Short mmCIF file of C-alpha atoms in Angstrom, two decimals:
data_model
loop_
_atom_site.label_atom_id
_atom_site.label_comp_id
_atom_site.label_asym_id
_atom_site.label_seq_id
_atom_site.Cartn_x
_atom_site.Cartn_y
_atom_site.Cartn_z
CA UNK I 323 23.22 -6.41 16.81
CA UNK I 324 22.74 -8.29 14.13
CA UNK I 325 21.80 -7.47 10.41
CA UNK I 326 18.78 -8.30 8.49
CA UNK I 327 20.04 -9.61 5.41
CA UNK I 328 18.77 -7.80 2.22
CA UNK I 329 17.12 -10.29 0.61
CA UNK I 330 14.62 -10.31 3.82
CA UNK I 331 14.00 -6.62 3.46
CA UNK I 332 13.84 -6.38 0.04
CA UNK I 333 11.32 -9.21 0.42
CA UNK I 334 9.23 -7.74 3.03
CA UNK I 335 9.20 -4.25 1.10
CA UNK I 336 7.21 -5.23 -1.95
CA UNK I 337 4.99 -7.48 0.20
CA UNK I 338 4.23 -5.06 2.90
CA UNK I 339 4.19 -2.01 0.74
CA UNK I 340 1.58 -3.85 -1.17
CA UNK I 341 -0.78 -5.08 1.73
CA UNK I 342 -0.40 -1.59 3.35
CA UNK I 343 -1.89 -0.08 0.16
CA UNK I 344 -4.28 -2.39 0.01
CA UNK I 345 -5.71 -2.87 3.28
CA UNK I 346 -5.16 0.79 3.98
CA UNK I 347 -6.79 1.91 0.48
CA UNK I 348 -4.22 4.76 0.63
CA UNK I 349 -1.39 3.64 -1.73
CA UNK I 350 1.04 6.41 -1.28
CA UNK I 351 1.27 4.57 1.68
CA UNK I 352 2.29 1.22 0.25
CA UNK I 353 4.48 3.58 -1.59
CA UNK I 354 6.54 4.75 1.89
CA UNK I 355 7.07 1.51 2.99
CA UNK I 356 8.04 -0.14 -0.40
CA UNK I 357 10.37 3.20 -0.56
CA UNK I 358 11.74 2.63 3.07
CA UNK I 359 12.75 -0.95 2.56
CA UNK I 360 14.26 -0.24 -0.71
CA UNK I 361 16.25 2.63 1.35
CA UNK I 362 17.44 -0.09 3.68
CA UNK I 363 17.85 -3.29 1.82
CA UNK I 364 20.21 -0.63 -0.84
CA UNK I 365 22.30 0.31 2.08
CA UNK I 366 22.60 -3.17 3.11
CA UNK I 367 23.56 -4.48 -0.04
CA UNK I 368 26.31 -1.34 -0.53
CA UNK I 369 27.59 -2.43 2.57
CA UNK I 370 27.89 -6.57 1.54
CA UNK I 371 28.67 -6.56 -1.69
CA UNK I 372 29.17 -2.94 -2.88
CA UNK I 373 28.02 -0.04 -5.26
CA UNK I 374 27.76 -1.76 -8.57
CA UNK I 375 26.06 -4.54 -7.11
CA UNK I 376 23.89 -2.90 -4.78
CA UNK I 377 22.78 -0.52 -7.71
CA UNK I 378 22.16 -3.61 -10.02
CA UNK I 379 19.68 -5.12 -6.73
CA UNK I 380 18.26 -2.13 -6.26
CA UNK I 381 16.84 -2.01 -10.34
CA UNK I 382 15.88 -5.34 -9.80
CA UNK I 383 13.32 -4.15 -6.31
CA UNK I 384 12.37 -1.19 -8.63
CA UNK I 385 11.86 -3.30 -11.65
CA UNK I 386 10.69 -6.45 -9.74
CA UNK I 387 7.93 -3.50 -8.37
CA UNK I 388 7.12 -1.98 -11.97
CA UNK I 389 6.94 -5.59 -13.32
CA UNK I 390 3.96 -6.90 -10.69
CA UNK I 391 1.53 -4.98 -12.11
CA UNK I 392 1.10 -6.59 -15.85
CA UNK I 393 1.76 -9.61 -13.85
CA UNK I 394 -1.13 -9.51 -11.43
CA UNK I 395 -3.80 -8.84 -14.64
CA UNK I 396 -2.10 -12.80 -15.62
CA UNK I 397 -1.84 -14.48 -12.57
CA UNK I 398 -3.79 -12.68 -9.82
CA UNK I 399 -2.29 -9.77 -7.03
CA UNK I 400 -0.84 -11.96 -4.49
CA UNK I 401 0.64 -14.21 -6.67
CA UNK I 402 2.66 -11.88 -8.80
CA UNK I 403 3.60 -9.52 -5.70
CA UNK I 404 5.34 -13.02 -3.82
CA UNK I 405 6.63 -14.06 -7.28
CA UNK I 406 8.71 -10.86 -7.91
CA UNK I 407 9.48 -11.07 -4.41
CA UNK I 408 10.62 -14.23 -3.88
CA UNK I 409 12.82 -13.71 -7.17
CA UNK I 410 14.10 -10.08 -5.57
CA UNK I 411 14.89 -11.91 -2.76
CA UNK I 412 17.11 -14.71 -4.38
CA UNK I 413 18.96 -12.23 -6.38
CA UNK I 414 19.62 -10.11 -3.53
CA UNK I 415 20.81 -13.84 -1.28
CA UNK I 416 22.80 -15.11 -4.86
CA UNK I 417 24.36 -11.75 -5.26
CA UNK I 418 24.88 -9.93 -2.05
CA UNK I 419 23.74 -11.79 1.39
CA UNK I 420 25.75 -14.90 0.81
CA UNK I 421 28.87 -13.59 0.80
CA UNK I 422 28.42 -12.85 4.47
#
């Protein structure tokens, strides 16, 4: 079978886990899904490229998270929430998925 690449999960964390909270008006569970892809995209970025890097990713998804909220009072929700996940995304392709 083959793997998702991170960069795909990653992205589709901090897009879903937003639209689930706010569609569902419950955003602890935005919160499950942003923490389930985070679960997976670390594990598949241990596996590609390693600890160090897959710990440096994973502040990135945590940070790229943290970082959409004074964002979204600039530029609007969406916007910021596919900017900081597009950018997740290329770290996690430049860093990790490529190699593979």
């Amino acid at each position: 079978m083959a793997k998702v690449p991170g960069a795909v999960v990653a992205a589709a964390g901090l897009v879903g886990g937003y639209g689930v909270a706010r569609w569902t008006k419950k955003r602890p569970l935005g919160g499950v899904v942003l923490a389930a892809a985070g679960a997976v995209a670390a594990r598949e970025w241990n596996a590609r490229a390693g600890a160090p890097t897959a710990a440096a990713l994973t502040g990135a998804y945590i940070a790229g998270f943290a970082g959409s909220h004074p964002l979204a009072k600039k530029v609007g929700a969406w916007p910021s929430v596919l900017g900081v996940a597009g950018a997740v995304a290329l770290a996690s392709w430049t860093f990790a998925d490529r190699r593979n």
